Short mmCIF file of C-alpha atoms and ligand atoms in Angstrom, two decimals:
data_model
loop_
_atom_site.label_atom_id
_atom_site.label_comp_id
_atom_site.label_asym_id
_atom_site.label_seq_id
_atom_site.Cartn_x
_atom_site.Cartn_y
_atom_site.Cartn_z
CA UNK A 1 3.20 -8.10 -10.72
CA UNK A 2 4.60 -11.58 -9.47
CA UNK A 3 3.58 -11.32 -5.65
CA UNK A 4 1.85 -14.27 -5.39
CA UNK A 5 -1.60 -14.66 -3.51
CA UNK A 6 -0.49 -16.43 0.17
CA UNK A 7 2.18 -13.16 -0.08
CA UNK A 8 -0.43 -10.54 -0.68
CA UNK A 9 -2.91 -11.78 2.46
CA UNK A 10 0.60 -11.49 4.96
CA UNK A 11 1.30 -8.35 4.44
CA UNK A 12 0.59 -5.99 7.28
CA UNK A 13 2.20 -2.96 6.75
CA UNK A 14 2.67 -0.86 3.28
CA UNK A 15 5.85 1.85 3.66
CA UNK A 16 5.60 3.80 0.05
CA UNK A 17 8.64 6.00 -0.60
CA UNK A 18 8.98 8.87 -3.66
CA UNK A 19 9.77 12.18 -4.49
CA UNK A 20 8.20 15.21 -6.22
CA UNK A 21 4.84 14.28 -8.42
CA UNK A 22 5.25 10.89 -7.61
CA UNK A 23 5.01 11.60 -3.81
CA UNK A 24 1.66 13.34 -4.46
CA UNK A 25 0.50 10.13 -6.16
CA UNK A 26 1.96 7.78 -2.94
CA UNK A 27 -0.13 10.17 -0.80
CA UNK A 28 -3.18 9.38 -2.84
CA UNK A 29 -2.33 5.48 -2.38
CA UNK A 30 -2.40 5.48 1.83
CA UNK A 31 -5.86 7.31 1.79
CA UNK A 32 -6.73 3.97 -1.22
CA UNK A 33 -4.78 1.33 0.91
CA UNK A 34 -6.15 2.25 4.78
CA UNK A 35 -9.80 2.94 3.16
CA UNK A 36 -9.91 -0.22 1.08
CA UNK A 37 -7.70 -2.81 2.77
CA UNK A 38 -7.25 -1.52 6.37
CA UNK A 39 -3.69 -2.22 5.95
CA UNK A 40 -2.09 0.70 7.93
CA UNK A 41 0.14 2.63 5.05
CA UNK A 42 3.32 4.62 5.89
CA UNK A 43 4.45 7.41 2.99
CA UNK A 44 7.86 9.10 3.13
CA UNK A 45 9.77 11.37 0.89
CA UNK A 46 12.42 9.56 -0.52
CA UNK A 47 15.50 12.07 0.73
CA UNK A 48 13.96 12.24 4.01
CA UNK A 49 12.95 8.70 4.56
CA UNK A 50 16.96 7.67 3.56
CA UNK A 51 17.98 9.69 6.47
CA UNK A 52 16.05 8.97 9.19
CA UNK A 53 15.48 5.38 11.54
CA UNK A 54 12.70 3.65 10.16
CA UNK A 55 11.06 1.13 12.42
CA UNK A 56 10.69 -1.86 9.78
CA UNK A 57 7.11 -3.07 11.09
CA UNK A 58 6.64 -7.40 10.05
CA UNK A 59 5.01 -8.28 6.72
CA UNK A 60 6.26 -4.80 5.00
CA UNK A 61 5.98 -3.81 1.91
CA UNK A 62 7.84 -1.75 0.30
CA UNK A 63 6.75 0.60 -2.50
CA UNK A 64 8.66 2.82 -4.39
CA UNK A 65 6.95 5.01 -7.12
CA UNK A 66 9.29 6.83 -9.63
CA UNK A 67 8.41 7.78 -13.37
CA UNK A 68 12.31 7.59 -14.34
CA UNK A 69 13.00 5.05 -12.31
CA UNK A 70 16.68 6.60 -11.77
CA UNK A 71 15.40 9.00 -8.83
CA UNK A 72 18.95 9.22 -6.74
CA UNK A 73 16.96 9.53 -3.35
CA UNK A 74 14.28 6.67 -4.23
CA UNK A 75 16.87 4.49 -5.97
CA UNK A 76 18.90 5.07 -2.18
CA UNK A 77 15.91 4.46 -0.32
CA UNK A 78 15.16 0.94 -2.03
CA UNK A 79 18.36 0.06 -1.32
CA UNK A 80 18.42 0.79 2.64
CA UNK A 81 14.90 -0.91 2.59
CA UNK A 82 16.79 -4.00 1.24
CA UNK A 83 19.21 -4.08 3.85
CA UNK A 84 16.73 -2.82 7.06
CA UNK A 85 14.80 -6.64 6.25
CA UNK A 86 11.48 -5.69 4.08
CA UNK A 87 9.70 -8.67 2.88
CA UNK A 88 8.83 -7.43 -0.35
CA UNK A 89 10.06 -4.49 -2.67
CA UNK A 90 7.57 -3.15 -5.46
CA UNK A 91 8.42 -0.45 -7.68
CA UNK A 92 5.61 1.49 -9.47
CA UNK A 93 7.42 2.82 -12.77
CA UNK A 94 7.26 4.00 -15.96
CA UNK A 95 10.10 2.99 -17.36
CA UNK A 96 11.00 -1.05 -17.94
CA UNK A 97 14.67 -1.64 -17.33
CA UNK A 98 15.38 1.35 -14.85
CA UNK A 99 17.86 0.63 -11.54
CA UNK A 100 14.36 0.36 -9.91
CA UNK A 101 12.58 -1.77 -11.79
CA UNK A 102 16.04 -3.75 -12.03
CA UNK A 103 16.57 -3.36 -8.42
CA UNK A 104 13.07 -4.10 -6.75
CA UNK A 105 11.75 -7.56 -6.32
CA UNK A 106 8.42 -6.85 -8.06
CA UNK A 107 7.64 -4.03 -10.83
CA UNK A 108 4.04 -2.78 -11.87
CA UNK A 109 4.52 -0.80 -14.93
CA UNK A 110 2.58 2.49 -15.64
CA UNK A 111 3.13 2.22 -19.27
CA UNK A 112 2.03 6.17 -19.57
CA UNK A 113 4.45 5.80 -22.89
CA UNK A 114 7.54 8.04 -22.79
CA UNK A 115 7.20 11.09 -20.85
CA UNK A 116 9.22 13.61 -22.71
CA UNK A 117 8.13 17.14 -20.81
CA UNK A 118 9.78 18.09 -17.29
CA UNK A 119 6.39 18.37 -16.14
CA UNK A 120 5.42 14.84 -14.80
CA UNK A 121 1.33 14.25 -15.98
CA UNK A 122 0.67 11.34 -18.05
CA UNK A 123 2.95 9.70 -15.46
CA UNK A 124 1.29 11.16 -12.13
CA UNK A 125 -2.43 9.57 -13.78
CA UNK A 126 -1.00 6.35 -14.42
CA UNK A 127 0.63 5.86 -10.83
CA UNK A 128 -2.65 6.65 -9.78
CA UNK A 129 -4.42 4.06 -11.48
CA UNK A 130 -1.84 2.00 -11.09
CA UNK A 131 -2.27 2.56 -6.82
CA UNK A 132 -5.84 1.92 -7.77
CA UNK A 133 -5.07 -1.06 -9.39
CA UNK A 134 -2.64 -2.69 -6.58
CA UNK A 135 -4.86 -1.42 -4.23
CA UNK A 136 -8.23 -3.26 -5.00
CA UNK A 137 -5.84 -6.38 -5.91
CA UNK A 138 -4.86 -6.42 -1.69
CA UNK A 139 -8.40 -5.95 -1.19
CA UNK A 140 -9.47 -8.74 -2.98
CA UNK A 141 -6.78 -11.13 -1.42
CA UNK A 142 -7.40 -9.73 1.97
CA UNK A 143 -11.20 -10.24 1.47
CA UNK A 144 -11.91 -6.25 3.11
CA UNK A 145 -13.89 -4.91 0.21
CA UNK A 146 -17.49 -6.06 -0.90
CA UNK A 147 -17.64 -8.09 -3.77
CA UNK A 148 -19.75 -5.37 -5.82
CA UNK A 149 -18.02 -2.27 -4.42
CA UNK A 150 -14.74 -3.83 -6.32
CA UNK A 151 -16.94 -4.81 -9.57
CA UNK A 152 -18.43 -0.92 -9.31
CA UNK A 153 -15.00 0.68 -9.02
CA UNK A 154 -13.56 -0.94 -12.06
CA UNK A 155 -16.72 -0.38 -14.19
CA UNK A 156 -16.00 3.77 -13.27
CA UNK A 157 -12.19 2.29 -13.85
CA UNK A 158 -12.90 1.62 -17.54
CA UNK A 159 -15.50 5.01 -18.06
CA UNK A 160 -12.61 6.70 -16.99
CA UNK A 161 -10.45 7.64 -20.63
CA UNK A 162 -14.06 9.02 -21.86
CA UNK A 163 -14.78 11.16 -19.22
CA UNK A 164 -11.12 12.77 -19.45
CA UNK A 165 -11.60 13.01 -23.34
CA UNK A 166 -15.14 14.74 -22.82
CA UNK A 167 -13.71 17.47 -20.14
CA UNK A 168 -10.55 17.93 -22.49
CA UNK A 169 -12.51 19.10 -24.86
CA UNK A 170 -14.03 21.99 -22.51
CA UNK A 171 -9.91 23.74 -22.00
CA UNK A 172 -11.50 27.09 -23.53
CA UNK A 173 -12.74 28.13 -20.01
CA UNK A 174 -9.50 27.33 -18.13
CA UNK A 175 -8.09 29.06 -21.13
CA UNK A 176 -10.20 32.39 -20.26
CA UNK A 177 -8.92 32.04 -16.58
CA UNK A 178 -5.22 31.59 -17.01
CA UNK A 179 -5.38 34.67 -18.92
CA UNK A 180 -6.78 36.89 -15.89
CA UNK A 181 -4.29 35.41 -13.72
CA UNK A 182 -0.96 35.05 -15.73
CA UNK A 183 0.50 38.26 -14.28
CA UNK A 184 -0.16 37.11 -10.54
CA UNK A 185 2.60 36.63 -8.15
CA UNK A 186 0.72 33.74 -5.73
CA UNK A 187 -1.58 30.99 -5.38
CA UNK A 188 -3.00 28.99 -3.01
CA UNK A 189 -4.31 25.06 -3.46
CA UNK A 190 -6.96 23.76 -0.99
CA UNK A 191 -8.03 20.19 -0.50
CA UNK A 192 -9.13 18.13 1.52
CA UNK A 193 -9.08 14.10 1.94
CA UNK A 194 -7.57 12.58 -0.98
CA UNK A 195 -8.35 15.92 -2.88
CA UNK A 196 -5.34 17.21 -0.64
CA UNK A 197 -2.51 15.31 -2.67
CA UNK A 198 -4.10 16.71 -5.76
CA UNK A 199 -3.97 20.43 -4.34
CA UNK A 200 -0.28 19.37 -3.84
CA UNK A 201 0.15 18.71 -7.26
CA UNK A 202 -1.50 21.12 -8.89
CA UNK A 203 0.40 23.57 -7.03
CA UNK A 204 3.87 21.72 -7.78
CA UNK A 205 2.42 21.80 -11.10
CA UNK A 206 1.99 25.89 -11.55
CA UNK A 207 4.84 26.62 -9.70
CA UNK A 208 7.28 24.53 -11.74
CA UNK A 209 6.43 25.49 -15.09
CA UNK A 210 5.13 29.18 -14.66
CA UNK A 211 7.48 30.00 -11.45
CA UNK A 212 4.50 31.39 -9.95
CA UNK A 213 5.16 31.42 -6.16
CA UNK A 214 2.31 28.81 -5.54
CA UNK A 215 1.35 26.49 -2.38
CA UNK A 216 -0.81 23.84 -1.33
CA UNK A 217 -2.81 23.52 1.99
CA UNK A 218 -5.16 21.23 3.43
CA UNK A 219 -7.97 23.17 3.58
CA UNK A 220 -8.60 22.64 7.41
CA UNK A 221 -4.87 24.13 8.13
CA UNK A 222 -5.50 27.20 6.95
CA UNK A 223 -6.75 28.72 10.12
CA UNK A 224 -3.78 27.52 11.89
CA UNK A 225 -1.23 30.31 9.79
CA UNK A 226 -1.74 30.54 5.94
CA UNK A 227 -4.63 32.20 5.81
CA UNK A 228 -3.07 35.15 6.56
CA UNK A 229 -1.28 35.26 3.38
CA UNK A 230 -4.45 35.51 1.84
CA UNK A 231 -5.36 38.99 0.18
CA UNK A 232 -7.01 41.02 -2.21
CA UNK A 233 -7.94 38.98 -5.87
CA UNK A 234 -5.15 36.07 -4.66
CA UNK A 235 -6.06 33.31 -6.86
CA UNK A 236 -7.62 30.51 -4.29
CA UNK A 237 -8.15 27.16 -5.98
CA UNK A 238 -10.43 24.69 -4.06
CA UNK A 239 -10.52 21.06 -5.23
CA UNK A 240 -14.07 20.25 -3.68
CA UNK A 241 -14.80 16.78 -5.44
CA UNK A 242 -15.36 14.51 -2.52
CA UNK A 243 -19.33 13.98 -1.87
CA UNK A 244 -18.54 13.76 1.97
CA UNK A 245 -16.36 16.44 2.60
CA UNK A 246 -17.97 19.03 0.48
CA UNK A 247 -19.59 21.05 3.08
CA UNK A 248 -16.46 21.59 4.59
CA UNK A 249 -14.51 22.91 1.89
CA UNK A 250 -17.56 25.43 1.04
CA UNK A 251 -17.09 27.07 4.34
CA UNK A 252 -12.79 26.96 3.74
CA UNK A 253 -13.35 28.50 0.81
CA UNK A 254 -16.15 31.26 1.85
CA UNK A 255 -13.45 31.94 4.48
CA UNK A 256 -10.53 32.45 1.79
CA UNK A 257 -13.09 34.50 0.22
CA UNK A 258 -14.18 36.96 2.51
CA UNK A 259 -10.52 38.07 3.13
CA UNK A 260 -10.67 39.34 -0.37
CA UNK A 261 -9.65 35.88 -2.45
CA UNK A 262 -10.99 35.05 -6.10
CA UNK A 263 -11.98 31.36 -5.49
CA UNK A 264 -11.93 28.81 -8.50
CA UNK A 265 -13.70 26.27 -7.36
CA UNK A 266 -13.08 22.90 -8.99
CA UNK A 267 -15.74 20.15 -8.53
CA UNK A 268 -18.23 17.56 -10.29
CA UNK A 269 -21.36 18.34 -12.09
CA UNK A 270 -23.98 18.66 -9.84
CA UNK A 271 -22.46 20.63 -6.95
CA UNK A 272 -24.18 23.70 -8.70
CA UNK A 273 -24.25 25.35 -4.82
CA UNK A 274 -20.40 26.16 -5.59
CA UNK A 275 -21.45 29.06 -7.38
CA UNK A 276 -22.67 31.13 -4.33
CA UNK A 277 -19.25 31.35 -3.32
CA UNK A 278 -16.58 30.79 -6.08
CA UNK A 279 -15.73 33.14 -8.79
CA UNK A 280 -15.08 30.60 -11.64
CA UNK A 281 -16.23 27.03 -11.63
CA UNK A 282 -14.69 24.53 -13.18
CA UNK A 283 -16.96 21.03 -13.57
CA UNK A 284 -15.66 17.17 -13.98
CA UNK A 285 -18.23 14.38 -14.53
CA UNK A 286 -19.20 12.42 -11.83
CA UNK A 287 -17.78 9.43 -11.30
CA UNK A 288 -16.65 6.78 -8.25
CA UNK A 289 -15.01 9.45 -6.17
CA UNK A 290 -11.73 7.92 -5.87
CA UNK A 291 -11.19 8.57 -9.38
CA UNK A 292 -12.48 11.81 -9.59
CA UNK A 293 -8.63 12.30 -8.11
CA UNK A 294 -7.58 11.17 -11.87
CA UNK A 295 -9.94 13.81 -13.32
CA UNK A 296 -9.60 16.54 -11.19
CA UNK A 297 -5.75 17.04 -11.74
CA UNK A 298 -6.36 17.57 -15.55
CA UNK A 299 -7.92 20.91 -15.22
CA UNK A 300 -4.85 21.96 -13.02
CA UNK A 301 -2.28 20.71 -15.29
CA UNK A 302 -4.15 22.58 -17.97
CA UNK A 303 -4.55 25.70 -15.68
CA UNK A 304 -0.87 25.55 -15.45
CA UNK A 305 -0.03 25.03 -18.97
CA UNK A 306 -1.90 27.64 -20.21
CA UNK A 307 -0.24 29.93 -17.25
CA UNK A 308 2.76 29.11 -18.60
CA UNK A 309 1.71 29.66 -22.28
CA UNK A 310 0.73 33.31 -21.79
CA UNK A 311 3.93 34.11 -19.65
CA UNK A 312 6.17 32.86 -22.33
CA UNK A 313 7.68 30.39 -20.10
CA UNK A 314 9.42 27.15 -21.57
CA UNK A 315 7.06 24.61 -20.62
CA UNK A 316 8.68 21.12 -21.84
CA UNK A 317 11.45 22.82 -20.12
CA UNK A 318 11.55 24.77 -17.14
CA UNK A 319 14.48 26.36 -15.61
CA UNK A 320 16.69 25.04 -13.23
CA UNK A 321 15.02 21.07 -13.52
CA UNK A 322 15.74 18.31 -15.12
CA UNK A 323 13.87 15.14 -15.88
CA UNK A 324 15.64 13.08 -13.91
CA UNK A 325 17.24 13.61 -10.86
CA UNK A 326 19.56 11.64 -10.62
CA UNK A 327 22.18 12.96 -7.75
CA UNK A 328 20.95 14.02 -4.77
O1 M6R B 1 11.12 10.10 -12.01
P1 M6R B 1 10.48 10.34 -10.68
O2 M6R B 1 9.02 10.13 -10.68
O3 M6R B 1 11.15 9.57 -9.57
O4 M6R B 1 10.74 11.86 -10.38
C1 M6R B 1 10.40 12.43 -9.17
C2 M6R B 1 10.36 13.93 -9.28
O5 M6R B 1 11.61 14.43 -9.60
C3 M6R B 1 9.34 14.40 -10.32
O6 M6R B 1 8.07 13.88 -10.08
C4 M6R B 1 9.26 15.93 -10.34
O7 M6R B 1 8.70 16.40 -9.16
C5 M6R B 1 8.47 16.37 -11.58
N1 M6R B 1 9.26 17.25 -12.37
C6 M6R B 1 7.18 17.03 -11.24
O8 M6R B 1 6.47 17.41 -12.37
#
């Protein structure tokens, strides 16, 4: 990246700014960054973040994450950040020679390889792992994380390309599901933890490529409005993959379903309980549980494509979007 050692152990405060699918991934990063470095971590949207008085807190950094790296609102926001007085200005992006990468004072590359479709996926894993990657890096200069904890994580790091290869093989099921629910009009996401970004994105996911009316909720919100949009056979997805918060999601989802939801529940081999309450189950491998955030969002982008596929929509190319947004 360039930041230099001494410049990594100053910093105190992380602000990330992005929009859309890259957001999702930013949110991801300030559960990695608090949990891992207990460096307090500040996420905006990039259109809302360029509008509204910051406090600048001392030894910022500032992170931008963008696929294109020609995002009008992100490109904006790295630009205010420049003048409000950050120390530092990283951009996470996937493409070398971008305004952002040209613009920032450091660059980590995602090197996902050219990202043709609308539809941001290779991209979204990549700024995970590249979060992952940045984050442990702090950790290590900042000394917060246990010598073997670090060596652990990037040993489930370098399993991870398997494991995705093994579950991709498996698409039949989610095949057999998207089929039952193509002609549906809405869908709900739950998470909860850093499974909650990854509800957020696999509802940005369905909506933008199948236009089905679809939305994301952290699963402990519900009682506090949506879950009275819940009724009969809605399609209820719960991303249960955290070990710790498992319990919890169970009773969301037993909730969702005794108001009439079909539940998909998506979680890791092992959590065979799931099937008391869900309809469908979905299974990942198990693996460190901060990348089962990496794993987990394949099934939805796959739930989503093959949505898509049976509606006849134009996946590489919905309606209305482009690939970059590039005015605001
Ligand atoms: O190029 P960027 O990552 O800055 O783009 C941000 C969003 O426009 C983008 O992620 C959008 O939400 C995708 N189409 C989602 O799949």
């Amino acid at each position: 990246i360039g930041l230099k050692d001494d410049s990594l152990v100053d910093i105190d405060n992380i602000q990330i700014v992005a929009c859309g699918t890259s957001f999702h991934a930013g949110l991801v990063g300030k559960y990695w960054f608090e949990e891992l470095t207990g460096v307090p971590c500040n996420i905006d949207i990039a259109s809302e973040y360029r509008y509204r008085h910051a406090v600048v807190r001392k030894n910022s950094l500032f992170i931008t994450i963008s696929q294109s790296g020609e995002t009008a609102d992100t490109l904006a926001s790295l630009r205010l950040a420049k003048e409000q007085g950050y120390k530092h200005t990283l951009c996470i992006c996937n493409v070398n020679g971008s305004s952002l990468v040209r613009e920032s004072d450091f660059t980590l590359l995602t090197r996902a390889g050219a990202e043709i479709g609308v539809a941001s996926t290779k991209a979204f894993t990549t700024q995970l792992l590249s979060l992952l990657m940045l984050t442990l890096l702090l950790a290590k200069q900042k000394q917060s994380l246990d010598e073997d904890k670090r060596a652990q994580i990037i040993t489930s790091l370098r399993q991870l390309p398997s494991l995705c290869e093994k579950f991709l093989a498996k698409d039949q099921e989610i095949l057999q599901l998207a089929s039952e629910f193509a002609d549906k009009h809405h869908c709900l996401f739950l998470g909860r933890g850093v499974m909650y970004p990854i509800a957020l994105e696999g509802a940005l996911k369905l909506k933008e490529i199948s236009y089905i009316h679809s939305e994301a909720f952290a699963a402990g919100e519900m009682k506090h409005g949506p879950i009275s949009l819940i009724e009969k056979n809605m399609l209820v997805v719960g991303v249960l993959t955290q070990p710790d918060l498992y319990e919890k999601m169970v009773s969301n989802l037993v909730e969702a379903k005794s108001r009439g939801a079909y539940i998909m529940g998506l979680t890791t081999y092992g959590n065979y309980s799931i099937e008391d309450t869900a309809n469908f189950t979905v299974y990942v491998p198990k693996t460190d549980p901060h990348f089962a955030t990496s794993l987990s969002v394949v099934p939805l982008q796959l739930l989503s494509y093959y949505i898509a596929l049976e509606r006849g929509c134009d996946i590489d190319k919905p309606r209305n979007l482009a690939k970059s947004v590039t005015v605001e």
